[in-house]
GROMACS .gro file of C-alpha atoms in nm:
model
  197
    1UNK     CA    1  13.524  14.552   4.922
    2UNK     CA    2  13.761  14.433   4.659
    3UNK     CA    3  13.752  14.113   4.553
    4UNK     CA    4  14.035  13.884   4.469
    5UNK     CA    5  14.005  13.798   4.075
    6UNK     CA    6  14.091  13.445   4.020
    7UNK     CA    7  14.257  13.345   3.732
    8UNK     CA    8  14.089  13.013   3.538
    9UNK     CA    9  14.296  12.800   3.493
   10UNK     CA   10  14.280  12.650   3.133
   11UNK     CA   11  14.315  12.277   3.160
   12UNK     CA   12  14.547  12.060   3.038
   13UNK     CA   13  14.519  11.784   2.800
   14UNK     CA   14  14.700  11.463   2.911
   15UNK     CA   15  14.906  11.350   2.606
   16UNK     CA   16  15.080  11.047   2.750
   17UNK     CA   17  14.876  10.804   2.568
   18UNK     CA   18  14.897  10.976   2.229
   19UNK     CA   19  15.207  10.880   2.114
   20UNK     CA   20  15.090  10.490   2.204
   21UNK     CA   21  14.783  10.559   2.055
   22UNK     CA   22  14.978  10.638   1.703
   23UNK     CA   23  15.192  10.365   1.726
   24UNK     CA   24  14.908  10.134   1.741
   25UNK     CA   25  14.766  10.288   1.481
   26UNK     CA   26  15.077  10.295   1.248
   27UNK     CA   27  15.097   9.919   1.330
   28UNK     CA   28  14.752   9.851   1.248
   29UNK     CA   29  14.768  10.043   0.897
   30UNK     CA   30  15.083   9.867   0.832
   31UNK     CA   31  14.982   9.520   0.908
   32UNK     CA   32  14.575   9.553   0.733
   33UNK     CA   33  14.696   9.746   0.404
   34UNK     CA   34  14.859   9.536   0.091
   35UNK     CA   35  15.077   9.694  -0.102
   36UNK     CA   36  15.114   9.601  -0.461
   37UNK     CA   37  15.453   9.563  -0.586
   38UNK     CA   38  15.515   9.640  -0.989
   39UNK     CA   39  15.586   9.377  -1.170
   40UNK     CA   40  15.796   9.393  -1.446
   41UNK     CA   41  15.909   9.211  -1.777
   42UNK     CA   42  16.144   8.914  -1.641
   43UNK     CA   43  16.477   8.926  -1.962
   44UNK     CA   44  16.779   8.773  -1.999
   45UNK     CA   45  17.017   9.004  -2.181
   46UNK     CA   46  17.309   8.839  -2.396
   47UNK     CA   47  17.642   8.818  -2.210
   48UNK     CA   48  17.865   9.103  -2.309
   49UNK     CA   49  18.077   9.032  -2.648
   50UNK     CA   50  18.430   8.879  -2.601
   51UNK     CA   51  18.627   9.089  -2.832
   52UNK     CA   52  18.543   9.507  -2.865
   53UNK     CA   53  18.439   9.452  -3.224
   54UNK     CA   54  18.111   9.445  -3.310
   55UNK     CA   55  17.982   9.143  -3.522
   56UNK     CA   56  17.736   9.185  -3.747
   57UNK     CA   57  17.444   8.936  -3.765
   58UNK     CA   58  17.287   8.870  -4.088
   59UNK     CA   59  16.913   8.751  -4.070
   60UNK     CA   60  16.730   8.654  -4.416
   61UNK     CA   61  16.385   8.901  -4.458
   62UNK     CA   62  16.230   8.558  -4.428
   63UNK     CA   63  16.338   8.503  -4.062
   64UNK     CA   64  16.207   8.852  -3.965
   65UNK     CA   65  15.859   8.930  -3.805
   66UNK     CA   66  15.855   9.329  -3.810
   67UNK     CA   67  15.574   9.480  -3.545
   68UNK     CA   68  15.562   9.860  -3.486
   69UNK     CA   69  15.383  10.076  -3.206
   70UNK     CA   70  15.291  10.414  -3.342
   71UNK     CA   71  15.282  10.692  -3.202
   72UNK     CA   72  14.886  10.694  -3.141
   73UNK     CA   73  14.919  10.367  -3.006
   74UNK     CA   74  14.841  10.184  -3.308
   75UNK     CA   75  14.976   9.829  -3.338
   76UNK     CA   76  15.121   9.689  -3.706
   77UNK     CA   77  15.239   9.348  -3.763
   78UNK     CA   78  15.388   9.364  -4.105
   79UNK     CA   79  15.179   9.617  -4.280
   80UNK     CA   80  14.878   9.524  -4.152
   81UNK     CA   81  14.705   9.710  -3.808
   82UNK     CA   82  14.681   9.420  -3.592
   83UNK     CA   83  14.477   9.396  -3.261
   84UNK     CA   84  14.654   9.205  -2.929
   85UNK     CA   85  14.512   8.873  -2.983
   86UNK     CA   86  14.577   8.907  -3.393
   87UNK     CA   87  14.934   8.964  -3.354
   88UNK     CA   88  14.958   8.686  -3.039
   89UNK     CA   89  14.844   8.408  -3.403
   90UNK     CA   90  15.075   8.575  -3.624
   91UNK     CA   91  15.381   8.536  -3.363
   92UNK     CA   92  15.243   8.148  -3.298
   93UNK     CA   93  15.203   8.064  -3.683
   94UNK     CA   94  15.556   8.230  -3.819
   95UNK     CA   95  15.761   8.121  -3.498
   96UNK     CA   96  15.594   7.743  -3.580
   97UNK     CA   97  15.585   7.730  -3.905
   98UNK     CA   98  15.416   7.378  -3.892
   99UNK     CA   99  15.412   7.405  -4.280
  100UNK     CA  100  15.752   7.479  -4.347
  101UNK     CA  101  15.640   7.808  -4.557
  102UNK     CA  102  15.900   7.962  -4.797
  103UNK     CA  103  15.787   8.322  -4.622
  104UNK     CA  104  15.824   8.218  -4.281
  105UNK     CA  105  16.112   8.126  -4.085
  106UNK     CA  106  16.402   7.895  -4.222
  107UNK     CA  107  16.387   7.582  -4.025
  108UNK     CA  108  16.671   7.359  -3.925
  109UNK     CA  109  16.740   7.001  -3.767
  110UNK     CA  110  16.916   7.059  -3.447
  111UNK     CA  111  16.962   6.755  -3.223
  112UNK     CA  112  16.798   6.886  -2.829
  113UNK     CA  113  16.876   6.685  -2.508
  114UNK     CA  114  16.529   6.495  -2.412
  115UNK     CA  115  16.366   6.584  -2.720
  116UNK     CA  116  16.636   6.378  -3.010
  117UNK     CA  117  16.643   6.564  -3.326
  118UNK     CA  118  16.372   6.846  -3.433
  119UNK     CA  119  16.317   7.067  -3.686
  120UNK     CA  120  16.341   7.446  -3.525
  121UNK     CA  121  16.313   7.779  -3.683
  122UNK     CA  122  16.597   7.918  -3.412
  123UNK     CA  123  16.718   8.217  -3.621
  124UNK     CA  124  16.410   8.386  -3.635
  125UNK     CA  125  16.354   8.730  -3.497
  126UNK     CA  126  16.066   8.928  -3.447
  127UNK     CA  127  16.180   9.314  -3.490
  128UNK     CA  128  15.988   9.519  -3.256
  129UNK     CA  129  16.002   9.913  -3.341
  130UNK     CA  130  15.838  10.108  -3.132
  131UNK     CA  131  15.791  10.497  -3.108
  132UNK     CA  132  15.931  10.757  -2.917
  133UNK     CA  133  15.624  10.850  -2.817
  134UNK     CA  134  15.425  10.585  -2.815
  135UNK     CA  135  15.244  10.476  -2.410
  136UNK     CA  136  15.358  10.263  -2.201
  137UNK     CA  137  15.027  10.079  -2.127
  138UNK     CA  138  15.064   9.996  -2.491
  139UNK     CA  139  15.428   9.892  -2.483
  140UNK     CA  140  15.384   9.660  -2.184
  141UNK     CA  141  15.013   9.468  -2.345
  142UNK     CA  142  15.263   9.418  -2.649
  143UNK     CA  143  15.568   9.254  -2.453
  144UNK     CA  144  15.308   9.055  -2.264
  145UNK     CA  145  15.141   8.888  -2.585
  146UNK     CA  146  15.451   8.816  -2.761
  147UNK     CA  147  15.553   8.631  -2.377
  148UNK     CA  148  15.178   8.477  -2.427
  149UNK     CA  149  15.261   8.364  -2.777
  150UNK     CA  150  15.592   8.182  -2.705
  151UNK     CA  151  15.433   8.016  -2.368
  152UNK     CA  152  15.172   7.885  -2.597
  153UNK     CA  153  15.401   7.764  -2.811
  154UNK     CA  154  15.574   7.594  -2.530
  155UNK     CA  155  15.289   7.477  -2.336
  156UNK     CA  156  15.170   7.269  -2.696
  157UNK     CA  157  15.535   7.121  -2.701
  158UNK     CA  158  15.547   7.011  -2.357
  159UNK     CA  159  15.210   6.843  -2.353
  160UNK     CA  160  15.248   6.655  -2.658
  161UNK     CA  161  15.615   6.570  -2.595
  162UNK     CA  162  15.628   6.505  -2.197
  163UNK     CA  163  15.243   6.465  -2.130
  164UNK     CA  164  15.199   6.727  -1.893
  165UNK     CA  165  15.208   7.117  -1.891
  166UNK     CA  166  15.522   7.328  -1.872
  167UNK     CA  167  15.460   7.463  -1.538
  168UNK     CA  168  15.505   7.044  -1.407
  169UNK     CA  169  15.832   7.013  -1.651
  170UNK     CA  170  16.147   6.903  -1.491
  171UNK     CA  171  16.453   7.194  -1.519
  172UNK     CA  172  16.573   6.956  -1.853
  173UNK     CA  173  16.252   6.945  -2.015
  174UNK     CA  174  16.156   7.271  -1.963
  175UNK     CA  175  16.556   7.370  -2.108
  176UNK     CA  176  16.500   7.140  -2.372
  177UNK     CA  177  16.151   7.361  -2.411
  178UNK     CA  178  16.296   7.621  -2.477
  179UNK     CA  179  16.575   7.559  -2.645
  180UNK     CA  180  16.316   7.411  -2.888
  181UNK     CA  181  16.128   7.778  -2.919
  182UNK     CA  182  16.377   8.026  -2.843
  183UNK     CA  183  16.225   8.366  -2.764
  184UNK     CA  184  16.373   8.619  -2.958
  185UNK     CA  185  16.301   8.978  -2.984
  186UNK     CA  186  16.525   9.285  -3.094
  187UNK     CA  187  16.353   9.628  -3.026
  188UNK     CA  188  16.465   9.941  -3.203
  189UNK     CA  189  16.370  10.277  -3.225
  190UNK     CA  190  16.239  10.460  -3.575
  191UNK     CA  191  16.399  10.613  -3.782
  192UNK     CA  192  16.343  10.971  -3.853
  193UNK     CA  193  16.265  11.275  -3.617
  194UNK     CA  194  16.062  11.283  -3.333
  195UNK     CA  195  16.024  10.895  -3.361
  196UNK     CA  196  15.735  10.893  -3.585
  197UNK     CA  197  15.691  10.567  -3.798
   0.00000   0.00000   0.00000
């Protein structure tokens, strides 16, 4: 007459194996994927001053290289617009100043370890300005090509003094390298409001 009901039963999933199933997968992903790591500019800032007063430095017009980043990006060397590559020859020729131009840098005969006594232009400075609100992208290309600029510079020294490339230099050589071209760069901000040039 009346029949039992049965209840269904709903069956189960078996969930032992997912949680080695994920860990498998976790190391998988983990080992198989690369992950980029930013790079940055490498700098050695100047050791902290001795005294609390501030010295002033005074640098000729002649031993300054001025190079602004706009706003819109736009890249001046002087008061020229300048592309990458065009201000990467204007850094070479006034840091070199193979022709020992009146309106490029001062040189002087310092005596180097390795390389005797040369004729530098170590108290130049190239004055980079750049704009509030001016991109990064464009920031970074910049830093890189002035780097580019001084490790031509360097690379052309060390081949013609040593015979072989900077990279193969010994720690003096590549010291005496750089002493020889000394990379420097001051960076300010514009004058004015909102950063513009």
């Amino acid at each position: 007459m009346f029949r039992k009901r049965h209840h269904r039963r709903i069956p189960e999933l078996n969930t032992m194996a997912t949680s080695d199933i994920s860990f498998m997968l976790l190391v998988f992903f983990l080992v198989t994927t690369s992950i980029d790591s930013d790079k940055g500019l490498a700098r050695r800032l100047p050791p902290p001053p001795q005294d609390q007063q501030p010295t002033e430095l005074v640098v000729k017009e002649r031993d300054i290289l001025r190079v602004a980043i706009g706003d819109d990006g736009r890249l001046t060397c002087g008061d020229r617009v300048v592309t990458l590559p065009e201000l990467r020859e204007r850094i070479v020729t006034f840091v070199d100043n193979a022709a020992d131009s009146p309106s490029l840098p001062e040189k002087h005969i310092v005596n180097i370890p390795k390389l005797g006594r040369c004729s530098v232009t170590d108290r130049h400075v190239i004055a980079l300005e750049v704009s509030r609100d001016a991109d990064y992208d464009t920031y970074f290309h910049v830093q890189q090509t002035i780097t580019a600029a001084y490790d031509t510079l360097r690379g052309r020294l060390a081949v013609a003094r040593f015979g072989h490339t900077l990279d193969e230099c010994s720690p003096d050589e590549r010291s005496a390298v750089m002493r020889h071209y000394p990379q420097r760069v001051s960076e300010t901000e514009p004058e004015g409001k909102g950063g513009s040039l």
